[in-house]
Each structure stands twice: as C-alpha cells, then as structure tokens.
Short mmCIF file of C-alpha atoms in Angstrom, two decimals:
data_model
loop_
_atom_site.label_atom_id
_atom_site.label_comp_id
_atom_site.label_asym_id
_atom_site.label_seq_id
_atom_site.Cartn_x
_atom_site.Cartn_y
_atom_site.Cartn_z
CA MET G 1 23.43 -206.81 16.00
CA SER G 2 23.15 -203.21 14.85
CA ALA G 3 20.94 -200.54 16.40
CA GLY G 4 18.59 -200.65 13.43
CA THR G 5 17.81 -204.36 13.42
CA ALA G 6 16.02 -207.02 15.35
CA ASN G 7 13.80 -204.63 17.28
CA GLY G 8 15.85 -205.50 20.36
CA ALA G 9 18.83 -203.37 19.51
CA VAL G 10 19.38 -200.40 21.74
CA GLY G 11 20.10 -197.01 20.32
CA THR G 12 23.42 -196.14 21.99
CA ALA G 13 26.82 -197.76 22.29
CA GLU G 14 26.61 -197.87 26.07
CA ALA G 15 23.28 -199.70 26.13
CA THR G 16 24.33 -202.25 23.51
CA THR G 17 27.25 -203.41 25.63
CA ALA G 18 26.65 -206.46 27.75
CA ALA G 19 27.38 -204.49 30.94
CA GLY G 20 24.94 -201.73 30.03
CA ARG G 21 22.20 -204.21 29.22
CA ARG G 22 22.77 -206.19 32.41
CA ARG G 23 22.56 -203.07 34.57
CA GLU G 24 19.24 -202.08 33.04
CA GLN G 25 17.94 -205.64 33.16
CA HIS G 26 18.70 -205.89 36.87
CA GLY G 27 16.90 -202.60 37.50
CA TRP G 28 14.01 -203.74 35.30
CA TYR G 29 13.53 -206.91 37.36
CA PHE G 30 12.93 -204.78 40.44
CA TYR G 31 9.72 -203.24 39.15
CA ASP G 32 8.23 -206.72 39.17
CA PHE G 33 9.69 -207.04 42.67
CA ALA G 34 7.99 -203.77 43.69
CA SER G 35 4.56 -204.09 42.07
CA SER G 36 3.87 -207.82 42.38
CA VAL G 37 3.18 -207.41 46.08
CA TYR G 38 0.04 -205.47 45.15
CA SER G 39 -1.11 -208.24 42.83
CA THR G 40 -0.42 -210.89 45.45
CA SER G 41 -1.25 -209.45 48.87
CA VAL G 42 -3.96 -207.01 47.82
CA LEU G 43 -5.70 -208.35 44.74
CA THR G 44 -5.28 -212.08 45.27
CA VAL G 45 -5.39 -212.55 49.04
CA PHE G 46 -6.83 -209.81 51.21
CA LEU G 47 -8.96 -207.31 49.34
CA GLY G 48 -11.51 -209.69 47.78
CA PRO G 49 -12.75 -211.28 51.03
CA TYR G 50 -12.32 -208.05 53.02
CA LEU G 51 -14.15 -205.80 50.55
CA THR G 52 -16.88 -208.44 50.33
CA SER G 53 -17.29 -208.35 54.12
CA VAL G 54 -17.39 -204.55 54.11
CA ALA G 55 -20.02 -204.60 51.34
CA ARG G 56 -22.08 -207.11 53.32
CA ALA G 57 -21.95 -204.77 56.32
CA ALA G 58 -23.53 -202.11 54.09
CA ALA G 59 -26.07 -204.46 52.47
CA ASP G 60 -29.82 -204.44 53.02
CA ALA G 61 -31.80 -207.33 54.48
CA GLY G 62 -31.76 -209.11 51.10
CA GLY G 63 -27.96 -208.97 50.84
CA TYR G 64 -27.89 -206.22 48.21
CA VAL G 65 -26.04 -202.91 48.06
CA HIS G 66 -27.22 -200.08 45.81
CA PRO G 67 -24.37 -198.01 44.31
CA LEU G 68 -25.90 -195.33 42.05
CA GLY G 69 -29.26 -196.99 42.71
CA ILE G 70 -28.17 -200.27 41.05
CA PRO G 71 -28.99 -203.40 43.09
CA LEU G 72 -25.93 -205.65 43.39
CA ARG G 73 -25.32 -208.71 45.50
CA ALA G 74 -22.69 -207.79 48.08
CA GLY G 75 -20.76 -210.91 47.04
CA SER G 76 -20.41 -209.56 43.49
CA VAL G 77 -19.05 -206.10 44.39
CA PHE G 78 -15.39 -207.08 44.20
CA ALA G 79 -15.69 -208.81 40.81
CA TYR G 80 -17.66 -205.92 39.32
CA THR G 81 -15.17 -203.38 40.69
CA VAL G 82 -12.28 -205.25 39.06
CA SER G 83 -14.17 -205.05 35.75
CA VAL G 84 -14.70 -201.30 36.13
CA SER G 85 -11.03 -200.77 37.01
CA VAL G 86 -9.81 -202.40 33.84
CA ILE G 87 -12.27 -200.43 31.72
CA VAL G 88 -10.77 -197.25 33.22
CA ALA G 89 -7.33 -198.62 32.38
CA VAL G 90 -8.37 -199.10 28.75
CA LEU G 91 -8.85 -195.34 28.47
CA ALA G 92 -5.46 -194.52 30.00
CA MET G 93 -3.06 -197.19 28.74
CA PRO G 94 -3.02 -196.43 25.01
CA LEU G 95 -2.47 -192.74 25.73
CA ALA G 96 0.46 -193.52 28.03
CA GLY G 97 2.03 -195.80 25.43
CA ALA G 98 1.62 -193.31 22.59
CA VAL G 99 3.03 -190.39 24.60
CA ALA G 100 5.95 -192.54 25.82
CA ASP G 101 6.96 -193.49 22.29
CA ARG G 102 6.57 -189.94 21.00
CA THR G 103 8.63 -188.34 23.77
CA GLY G 104 10.93 -191.23 24.64
CA ARG G 105 10.30 -190.41 28.32
CA LYS G 106 8.89 -193.58 29.80
CA LYS G 107 10.45 -193.09 33.23
CA PRO G 108 8.44 -190.04 34.36
CA LEU G 109 5.23 -191.71 33.21
CA LEU G 110 6.22 -194.95 34.94
CA ALA G 111 6.96 -193.05 38.14
CA GLY G 112 3.64 -191.19 38.05
CA ALA G 113 1.57 -194.32 37.49
CA ALA G 114 3.50 -196.34 40.06
CA TYR G 115 3.23 -193.77 42.84
CA LEU G 116 -0.45 -193.03 42.17
CA GLY G 117 -1.17 -196.75 42.49
CA ALA G 118 1.04 -197.10 45.56
CA ALA G 119 -0.71 -194.15 47.25
CA ALA G 120 -4.16 -195.60 46.54
CA THR G 121 -3.05 -198.95 47.96
CA ALA G 122 -1.64 -197.33 51.09
CA GLY G 123 -4.97 -195.51 51.46
CA MET G 124 -6.73 -198.86 51.89
CA PHE G 125 -5.73 -198.62 55.54
CA PHE G 126 -8.82 -196.40 55.94
CA LEU G 127 -11.19 -199.03 54.52
CA ASP G 128 -13.33 -200.10 57.47
CA GLY G 129 -16.94 -200.27 58.65
CA ASP G 130 -19.30 -200.14 55.67
CA ARG G 131 -17.07 -198.05 53.38
CA TYR G 132 -17.28 -200.38 50.41
CA LEU G 133 -17.53 -197.43 47.99
CA LEU G 134 -14.20 -196.10 49.29
CA GLY G 135 -12.69 -199.55 48.83
CA SER G 136 -14.06 -199.80 45.31
CA ALA G 137 -12.71 -196.36 44.38
CA LEU G 138 -9.24 -197.13 45.74
CA LEU G 139 -9.23 -200.47 43.92
CA ILE G 140 -10.13 -198.77 40.64
CA VAL G 141 -7.31 -196.23 41.02
CA ALA G 142 -4.71 -198.79 42.12
CA ASN G 143 -5.60 -201.41 39.51
CA SER G 144 -5.71 -198.97 36.59
CA SER G 145 -2.46 -197.32 37.72
CA LEU G 146 -0.74 -200.70 37.84
CA ALA G 147 -1.96 -201.45 34.31
CA VAL G 148 -0.60 -198.15 32.98
CA SER G 149 2.75 -198.68 34.70
CA MET G 150 3.04 -202.16 33.23
CA VAL G 151 2.61 -200.78 29.70
CA LEU G 152 5.72 -198.67 30.23
CA TYR G 153 7.60 -201.38 32.12
CA ASN G 154 6.99 -204.06 29.49
CA ALA G 155 7.96 -201.66 26.69
CA TYR G 156 11.52 -201.66 28.03
CA LEU G 157 11.95 -205.39 27.32
CA PRO G 158 12.73 -205.12 23.58
CA GLN G 159 15.13 -202.25 24.32
CA ILE G 160 17.18 -203.88 27.08
CA ALA G 161 17.29 -207.49 25.87
CA ALA G 162 18.41 -208.95 22.56
CA PRO G 163 15.91 -211.33 20.90
CA GLU G 164 17.67 -214.48 22.10
CA GLU G 165 17.70 -213.16 25.70
CA ARG G 166 14.05 -212.26 26.08
CA ASP G 167 12.57 -215.56 27.27
CA THR G 168 15.18 -215.65 30.03
CA VAL G 169 14.94 -211.97 30.97
CA SER G 170 11.13 -212.00 31.01
CA SER G 171 11.07 -215.18 33.11
CA ARG G 172 13.54 -213.70 35.59
CA GLY G 173 11.36 -210.62 35.95
CA TRP G 174 8.37 -212.78 36.86
CA ALA G 175 10.57 -214.80 39.23
CA PHE G 176 11.62 -211.60 41.02
CA GLY G 177 7.96 -210.65 41.36
CA TYR G 178 6.94 -213.99 42.82
CA THR G 179 9.90 -213.90 45.20
CA SER G 180 8.79 -210.56 46.63
CA GLY G 181 5.20 -211.77 46.79
CA ALA G 182 6.26 -214.80 48.81
CA LEU G 183 8.42 -212.74 51.17
CA VAL G 184 5.70 -210.22 51.94
CA LEU G 185 3.07 -212.95 52.32
CA VAL G 186 5.22 -214.56 55.02
CA LEU G 187 5.25 -211.25 56.88
CA ASP G 188 1.51 -210.85 56.32
CA LEU G 189 0.88 -214.35 57.66
CA VAL G 190 2.88 -213.58 60.81
CA LEU G 191 0.90 -210.40 61.43
CA TYR G 192 -2.52 -211.80 60.56
CA SER G 193 -2.23 -215.08 62.44
CA GLY G 194 -0.69 -213.37 65.48
CA HIS G 195 -2.72 -210.16 65.42
CA ALA G 196 -3.83 -210.59 69.03
CA ARG G 197 -0.22 -210.82 70.19
CA PHE G 198 0.52 -207.60 68.31
CA GLY G 199 -2.42 -205.89 70.01
CA VAL G 200 -4.52 -205.27 66.88
CA SER G 201 -7.85 -206.62 65.70
CA GLU G 202 -8.18 -209.01 62.76
CA ALA G 203 -9.65 -206.24 60.58
CA THR G 204 -6.84 -203.86 61.51
CA ALA G 205 -4.27 -206.52 60.64
CA VAL G 206 -5.84 -206.87 57.20
CA ARG G 207 -5.80 -203.11 56.68
CA ILE G 208 -2.11 -202.98 57.68
CA CYS G 209 -1.32 -205.74 55.18
CA LEU G 210 -3.16 -203.83 52.44
CA ALA G 211 -1.45 -200.51 53.19
CA SER G 212 2.02 -202.02 53.58
CA ALA G 213 1.78 -203.38 50.02
CA GLY G 214 1.48 -199.79 48.82
CA VAL G 215 4.51 -198.73 50.85
CA TRP G 216 6.53 -201.66 49.44
CA TRP G 217 5.44 -200.82 45.89
CA GLY G 218 6.54 -197.22 46.24
CA ALA G 219 9.85 -197.95 47.99
CA PHE G 220 11.22 -200.54 45.56
CA THR G 221 10.11 -198.58 42.49
CA LEU G 222 13.07 -196.31 43.22
CA ILE G 223 15.49 -199.00 41.95
CA PRO G 224 14.20 -199.27 38.35
CA LEU G 225 13.78 -195.50 38.22
CA ARG G 226 17.51 -195.15 38.97
CA ARG G 227 18.73 -197.78 36.50
CA LEU G 228 16.45 -197.63 33.47
CA ARG G 229 17.23 -195.04 30.79
CA ASP G 230 14.93 -193.00 28.62
CA ARG G 231 15.38 -193.29 24.87
CA ARG G 232 14.00 -190.64 22.56
CA THR G 233 12.44 -192.35 19.55
CA GLY G 234 10.45 -189.41 18.25
CA PRO G 235 10.32 -185.60 18.34
CA ALA G 236 10.21 -183.95 21.73
CA ALA G 237 6.69 -183.11 22.78
CA GLY G 238 5.68 -179.80 24.19
CA SER G 239 2.39 -178.58 25.54
CA ARG G 240 0.48 -180.54 22.90
CA ALA G 241 1.91 -183.90 23.98
CA VAL G 242 -1.44 -185.30 25.05
CA GLY G 243 -3.16 -184.38 21.79
CA ALA G 244 -0.21 -185.72 19.83
CA GLY G 245 -0.39 -188.90 21.88
CA TRP G 246 -4.01 -189.48 20.89
CA ARG G 247 -3.22 -188.80 17.24
CA GLN G 248 -0.33 -191.24 17.45
CA LEU G 249 -2.62 -193.82 19.07
CA ILE G 250 -5.05 -193.59 16.15
CA GLY G 251 -2.11 -194.05 13.81
CA THR G 252 -0.98 -197.07 15.84
CA LEU G 253 -4.36 -198.74 15.57
CA ARG G 254 -4.25 -198.25 11.81
CA ASP G 255 -0.66 -199.42 11.67
CA MET G 256 -1.43 -202.63 13.54
CA ARG G 257 -3.62 -203.76 10.66
CA ARG G 258 -0.39 -204.21 8.71
CA TYR G 259 0.60 -206.97 11.13
CA PRO G 260 -2.36 -209.39 11.20
CA LEU G 261 -0.29 -212.16 12.81
CA THR G 262 0.61 -209.86 15.71
CA LEU G 263 -3.09 -209.05 16.08
CA ALA G 264 -3.93 -212.77 15.98
CA PHE G 265 -1.53 -213.37 18.88
CA LEU G 266 -3.07 -210.48 20.82
CA LEU G 267 -6.54 -211.93 20.35
CA ALA G 268 -5.44 -215.33 21.63
CA TYR G 269 -3.65 -213.73 24.58
CA LEU G 270 -6.64 -211.53 25.37
CA VAL G 271 -8.84 -214.61 25.68
CA TYR G 272 -6.67 -216.97 27.72
CA ASN G 273 -5.12 -214.27 29.88
CA ASP G 274 -8.59 -213.02 30.79
CA GLY G 275 -9.12 -216.43 32.35
CA ILE G 276 -5.76 -216.32 34.17
CA GLN G 277 -6.37 -212.84 35.60
CA THR G 278 -9.85 -213.81 36.77
CA VAL G 279 -8.61 -216.95 38.52
CA ILE G 280 -5.92 -214.88 40.26
CA SER G 281 -8.29 -212.13 41.40
CA GLN G 282 -11.21 -214.36 42.43
CA ALA G 283 -9.38 -217.33 44.00
CA SER G 284 -9.51 -215.99 47.55
CA VAL G 285 -13.21 -215.13 47.23
CA TYR G 286 -13.91 -218.68 45.99
CA GLY G 287 -11.87 -220.18 48.81
CA SER G 288 -13.46 -218.13 51.56
CA GLU G 289 -17.07 -217.93 50.37
CA GLU G 290 -17.62 -221.28 48.62
CA LEU G 291 -15.11 -223.58 50.32
CA GLY G 292 -15.39 -222.05 53.78
CA LEU G 293 -11.63 -221.68 54.25
CA GLY G 294 -10.14 -219.27 56.74
CA GLN G 295 -7.89 -216.35 55.89
CA THR G 296 -4.81 -218.11 57.28
CA THR G 297 -5.42 -221.06 54.94
CA LEU G 298 -5.83 -218.71 52.00
CA ILE G 299 -2.62 -216.84 52.80
CA THR G 300 -0.72 -220.11 53.10
CA ALA G 301 -2.12 -221.35 49.78
CA ILE G 302 -1.19 -218.15 47.94
CA LEU G 303 2.26 -218.29 49.57
CA LEU G 304 2.62 -221.78 48.12
CA VAL G 305 1.64 -220.39 44.71
CA GLN G 306 4.32 -217.70 44.99
CA VAL G 307 7.10 -220.10 45.98
CA LEU G 308 6.28 -222.60 43.24
CA ALA G 309 5.71 -219.86 40.67
CA VAL G 310 9.36 -218.81 40.99
CA ALA G 311 10.49 -222.31 40.05
CA GLY G 312 7.69 -222.59 37.52
CA ALA G 313 8.66 -219.40 35.70
CA LEU G 314 12.33 -220.40 35.51
CA GLY G 315 11.51 -224.03 34.67
CA MET G 316 9.12 -223.12 31.87
CA GLY G 317 11.76 -220.72 30.55
CA ARG G 318 14.10 -223.71 30.21
CA LEU G 319 11.35 -225.78 28.59
CA ALA G 320 10.88 -223.00 26.06
CA ARG G 321 14.51 -223.30 24.98
CA THR G 322 13.93 -226.98 24.22
CA HIS G 323 10.34 -227.11 22.99
CA GLY G 324 9.66 -223.50 22.02
CA ALA G 325 7.79 -220.80 23.91
CA LYS G 326 4.55 -221.28 22.01
CA ARG G 327 4.34 -225.03 22.68
CA THR G 328 5.20 -224.47 26.34
CA VAL G 329 2.41 -221.89 26.71
CA LEU G 330 -0.06 -224.25 24.97
CA GLY G 331 0.84 -226.97 27.47
CA SER G 332 0.24 -224.56 30.35
CA LEU G 333 -3.24 -223.71 29.00
CA ALA G 334 -4.15 -227.39 29.02
CA VAL G 335 -3.07 -227.54 32.68
CA TRP G 336 -5.13 -224.42 33.48
CA THR G 337 -8.22 -226.12 32.05
CA LEU G 338 -7.66 -229.17 34.26
CA ILE G 339 -7.14 -226.89 37.28
CA LEU G 340 -10.56 -225.25 36.84
CA GLY G 341 -12.23 -228.64 36.42
CA ALA G 342 -10.63 -229.85 39.63
CA GLY G 343 -11.54 -226.60 41.40
CA TYR G 344 -15.22 -227.11 40.64
CA PHE G 345 -15.20 -230.44 42.51
CA LEU G 346 -13.09 -229.35 45.50
CA PRO G 347 -14.78 -230.33 48.77
CA ALA G 348 -15.56 -227.55 51.23
CA ARG G 349 -13.40 -227.10 54.34
CA ALA G 350 -10.64 -229.34 52.97
CA PRO G 351 -7.42 -227.27 53.05
CA VAL G 352 -5.22 -230.11 51.76
CA TRP G 353 -7.04 -230.26 48.41
CA PHE G 354 -6.98 -226.47 48.12
CA PHE G 355 -3.21 -226.55 48.70
CA ALA G 356 -2.84 -229.17 45.94
CA LEU G 357 -4.73 -226.92 43.56
CA ALA G 358 -2.56 -223.97 44.59
CA ALA G 359 0.56 -226.00 43.81
CA ALA G 360 -0.72 -226.73 40.31
CA ILE G 361 -1.47 -223.05 39.74
CA GLY G 362 2.01 -222.09 40.91
CA ALA G 363 3.61 -224.51 38.48
CA VAL G 364 2.08 -222.82 35.40
CA LEU G 365 1.25 -219.27 36.47
CA GLY G 366 4.58 -217.47 36.09
CA GLY G 367 5.74 -219.31 33.00
CA SER G 368 2.55 -218.82 30.99
CA GLN G 369 2.69 -215.07 31.60
CA ALA G 370 6.45 -214.61 31.21
CA LEU G 371 6.66 -216.56 27.95
CA SER G 372 3.62 -214.78 26.52
CA ARG G 373 5.35 -211.45 27.15
CA SER G 374 8.58 -212.57 25.50
CA LEU G 375 6.69 -214.07 22.53
CA PHE G 376 4.93 -210.79 21.90
CA SER G 377 8.19 -208.80 22.11
CA HIS G 378 9.35 -210.55 18.93
CA MET G 379 6.25 -209.34 17.07
CA VAL G 380 6.65 -205.59 17.84
CA PRO G 381 8.06 -203.27 15.13
CA GLU G 382 11.14 -201.39 16.27
CA GLY G 383 10.52 -197.91 17.69
CA LYS G 384 6.89 -198.68 18.58
CA GLU G 385 7.47 -200.68 21.73
CA ALA G 386 5.38 -198.63 24.18
CA GLU G 387 2.50 -198.24 21.73
CA TYR G 388 2.33 -201.93 20.96
CA PHE G 389 2.84 -202.94 24.56
CA SER G 390 -0.08 -200.67 25.47
CA ALA G 391 -2.18 -202.93 23.25
CA TYR G 392 -0.57 -205.95 24.91
CA GLU G 393 -1.27 -204.57 28.36
CA MET G 394 -4.87 -203.92 27.32
CA SER G 395 -5.00 -207.65 26.61
CA ASP G 396 -3.13 -208.40 29.83
CA ARG G 397 -5.03 -206.18 32.27
CA GLY G 398 -6.95 -203.52 30.42
CA LEU G 399 -9.36 -205.81 28.57
CA SER G 400 -9.44 -208.49 31.26
CA TRP G 401 -12.87 -207.29 32.33
CA LEU G 402 -14.93 -210.00 30.66
CA GLY G 403 -13.73 -212.79 32.96
CA PRO G 404 -14.61 -210.99 36.21
CA LEU G 405 -17.90 -209.91 34.62
CA VAL G 406 -18.74 -213.50 33.65
CA PHE G 407 -17.69 -214.66 37.12
CA GLY G 408 -19.83 -211.98 38.80
CA LEU G 409 -22.83 -212.61 36.58
CA ALA G 410 -22.63 -216.37 37.13
CA TYR G 411 -22.74 -215.79 40.86
CA GLN G 412 -25.43 -213.12 40.52
CA LEU G 413 -27.68 -215.52 38.60
CA THR G 414 -26.97 -218.77 40.47
CA GLY G 415 -25.76 -217.75 43.92
CA SER G 416 -23.00 -220.38 43.49
CA TYR G 417 -19.30 -219.67 43.22
CA ARG G 418 -18.81 -223.17 41.79
CA ALA G 419 -20.86 -222.19 38.75
CA ALA G 420 -18.81 -218.99 38.56
CA ILE G 421 -15.45 -220.79 38.61
CA ILE G 422 -16.37 -223.40 35.99
CA SER G 423 -17.64 -220.69 33.65
CA LEU G 424 -14.00 -219.63 33.13
CA VAL G 425 -13.05 -222.86 31.31
CA VAL G 426 -14.17 -221.37 28.00
CA PHE G 427 -11.40 -218.75 28.15
CA PHE G 428 -8.65 -221.36 28.30
CA VAL G 429 -10.12 -223.70 25.70
CA LEU G 430 -10.78 -220.93 23.17
CA GLY G 431 -7.43 -219.28 23.91
CA PHE G 432 -5.63 -222.58 23.29
CA PHE G 433 -7.11 -223.00 19.82
CA LEU G 434 -6.54 -219.36 18.87
CA LEU G 435 -2.87 -219.48 19.94
CA ALA G 436 -2.30 -222.80 18.18
CA ARG G 437 -3.20 -221.11 14.88
CA VAL G 438 -0.59 -218.30 15.22
CA PRO G 439 2.68 -218.94 13.27
CA VAL G 440 5.07 -217.11 15.59
CA ARG G 441 8.14 -217.25 13.33
CA GLU G 442 6.21 -215.67 10.50
CA ALA G 443 4.79 -213.06 12.89
CA ALA G 444 8.28 -212.02 14.02
CA ALA G 445 9.55 -211.85 10.43
CA ALA G 446 6.49 -209.85 9.31
CA ALA G 447 7.26 -207.22 11.99
CA GLY G 448 10.78 -206.85 10.56
CA ASN G 449 12.58 -208.60 13.39
CA ALA G 450 15.34 -211.17 13.39
CA VAL G 451 14.11 -214.61 14.38
CA PRO G 452 16.29 -216.12 17.14
CA SER G 453 17.78 -219.53 16.51
CA GLY G 454 15.61 -222.22 18.01
CA PHE G 455 12.50 -220.05 17.78
CA ARG G 456 9.74 -222.54 16.97
CA HIS G 457 6.36 -222.24 15.30
#
C-alpha cells in the first residue's frame, strides 16, 4: 500500500515498515492504559457518589444547592457538571484537531491536554467538606482535557495501522485501558475497604483514590509520548496557528458535507454513544442512591466490568472479522437496551443482581466502543485525521451532554433514579436504527479509502 492510498498509509518509509508500525502501536496502546484509570476510578466509581455527598453537605434544608443563584437538587449536581464539562470540550476539541492537522504536531497538544487533566484529577485530593464547587470545577477541567487528548490520540489510528489492522489495533487499545482500570480498581478496593487499617478515614481514602488516578494518568502518558511520531501534513504554523486552526475548522465543517455517509455514521454514533457514556458516568450514582449499595459493592462491580470488558473487546473484535464490525455493534446495542430494561427492575440492596448487570455491561462495553472507532477510521479522508476525529470525539465525549442532562432532569422532576435510568433507552433504540441505515462500504469508498477484504455493509 503506497503512502498516498487507503488513508492508513504512513508518510515515511520507516513508519510503513511492520516494525515501525508495531512500535508506534504499542506506544499508542499505553495512552488508553494511562487515561482509562480516570474514566474508571474517577468518573465511574468514586466521584459521582462522593461529589453528591459533598453537595448534600452544602445543601439547604430542602436538599438544594444554589450555584450562581440557580436552585439544583444536590443529587443532580454530578450529572449537570458532566454536561457542562462536555460543552466546554466542544469549544476546545475542534480547535485542537484543526491545529494538529495544520501543524502535524499532535504530540505537544496531546501532552498539554493529558497533563492538564492529570493535574486537575490529582487536585481532587483537596475536595472535602462542602466544596462541591471545587469538585465541579476540577471535573470540568479533567473531563474536557481528556476529551481533547482523545481527539489527538484517536487521530493516530489511521496513521499507524493499515485498514485491515484497525479493528484489531483499536480493540487492543481498549483492552489495555480496561486492564489498567481493573488493576487500579483492585488497589483502590484494598485501600478503601481497609482504610481503618491504613489509618485514614473513608473520605480520605476516596480522595487518595481520586488523586492517584491523576498521578497514574500523568506517569504512563510518558510512554506514548516517547513512541508516537509527529507527521507534518500541512504548512508549519507560526504565531497565527490558533487563528489558522479556526479557519481550518470552518473549512472542515464545509468539507464534511461532501461525505454525507460519514456524517450519517457520526449522527448514529452521537446518539447511541451518548447513552453509553451516560450509563458509565451515572452507574455508581444509581447503585448508591437508588439501590442502596455500598461503595465496596460498587467498586467490585466496576472491577468486574473492567475484567470482562478486556475479554469483551477482544472477543467482539474476533466477531467483527466473521460477521462485520457494523453487525457486531448493532448486536451490542440490542444488548445495551436489554441491560437498561433489567436495570430499571433491579431490587434494592441485592448485590448479586447488580453484579449480573455489571457482567452484561462488561461483555459489550469495550467492543461497542472499539469497533465504532475502527469503523469511523475507514470513513476519514487522508490527511484530515485529527480534524475528523475531533468531530468523532465530539460525538464520543464532546456532545455526550444530552444523556446526562436527560438523566439529571428525569431525577429533578421525579426524584427517582429508576425513571432516570430508563429514560436512556431511547438513545440505544434510535442509535440502532440510524446505524442500520449507514452503508459502511460505500462510506469508506466515498472518502477515497481502500475497503478491506471482509468489510461488510
């Protein structure tokens, strides 16, 4: 495959060799290994229940807090903050993608976003008492920084993997992430469950778990920064790089109209992934507040998700080779719909049933995300990877504000987390039908890319 074809070709002789690609791929996997701990330990397990408890400590007699004079139920603060964080990310991600493609310097931007997010996460150690506004601010910075870094990280995929490799490479990246999430959760469980033996309070143990995720994120980011290479795909940018980036972004939005099938996939992904992201971020709140489960039970359940998600990501990658990535993702969306229906009827204070639900989530979580990423990589025009992946990441994280908003509003209006969780079914049902209508082979061909053998509609 030549450097000018298939959108996956790399621009130098070194990078197109198998050894060069493998070295970069191995380094690329480690950013999932570094950053997934934030998604798992912070966003999924600890911060939701802990920030909710901090907000309740600051609430008035009616259970409301009043940021900027706006009355909010303390139980909705976390969901609303997640929504705000992804709106902030929307403003930053397209700029990062446009500047990265113009300058070819993704690594410095990746490093800046990663270490800003890691620092904000480490700062969560100071979240105590009634400082819910501090917690909300740190969450906004960390979540939006992660989203920006993932734009740049995902944009490497078409450059370091040939088209026929991408399902496998993407799935391995997710597997690395879930492996690190499981490892750190084991350590978190030891600290949290044995906090008295370690001479710290329960709240202090939680704050240590939050902060250590930031340290982990920053430490392991060094590996991809050493192995990934910058590729200049446009003219070097000087002092006007930011302005040029915005002009390029406007051009990208116009350019994307030339690829309606790529846009159709993005719309489908936006819808169903909004549901996935909301389930991930709100699961611990649902378990603690509605089902009355303790933190140790929640940690164990999320650990189960991480362990099974490794096998799920790799297993669904194999299914994709037999049945096609699109059909495999459609099957996972049907399972997600059943999961939410079962979650609505879960009895309170019944850890066994919560563990069963966690196992089902683990089976489909990694694969549905990994295969969606690899599917999209086939629909990106060559030389515009970071720009287009900024749009993808807006669908992945940046525009995933509607789900948390719906979840928060459902709770705000009903006072029931069961109503909030069942409201998310619409995202999976609608996403299923939108994805089913996308002809992925035609989308890849329309973007000027070679269609791998075995790539199914």
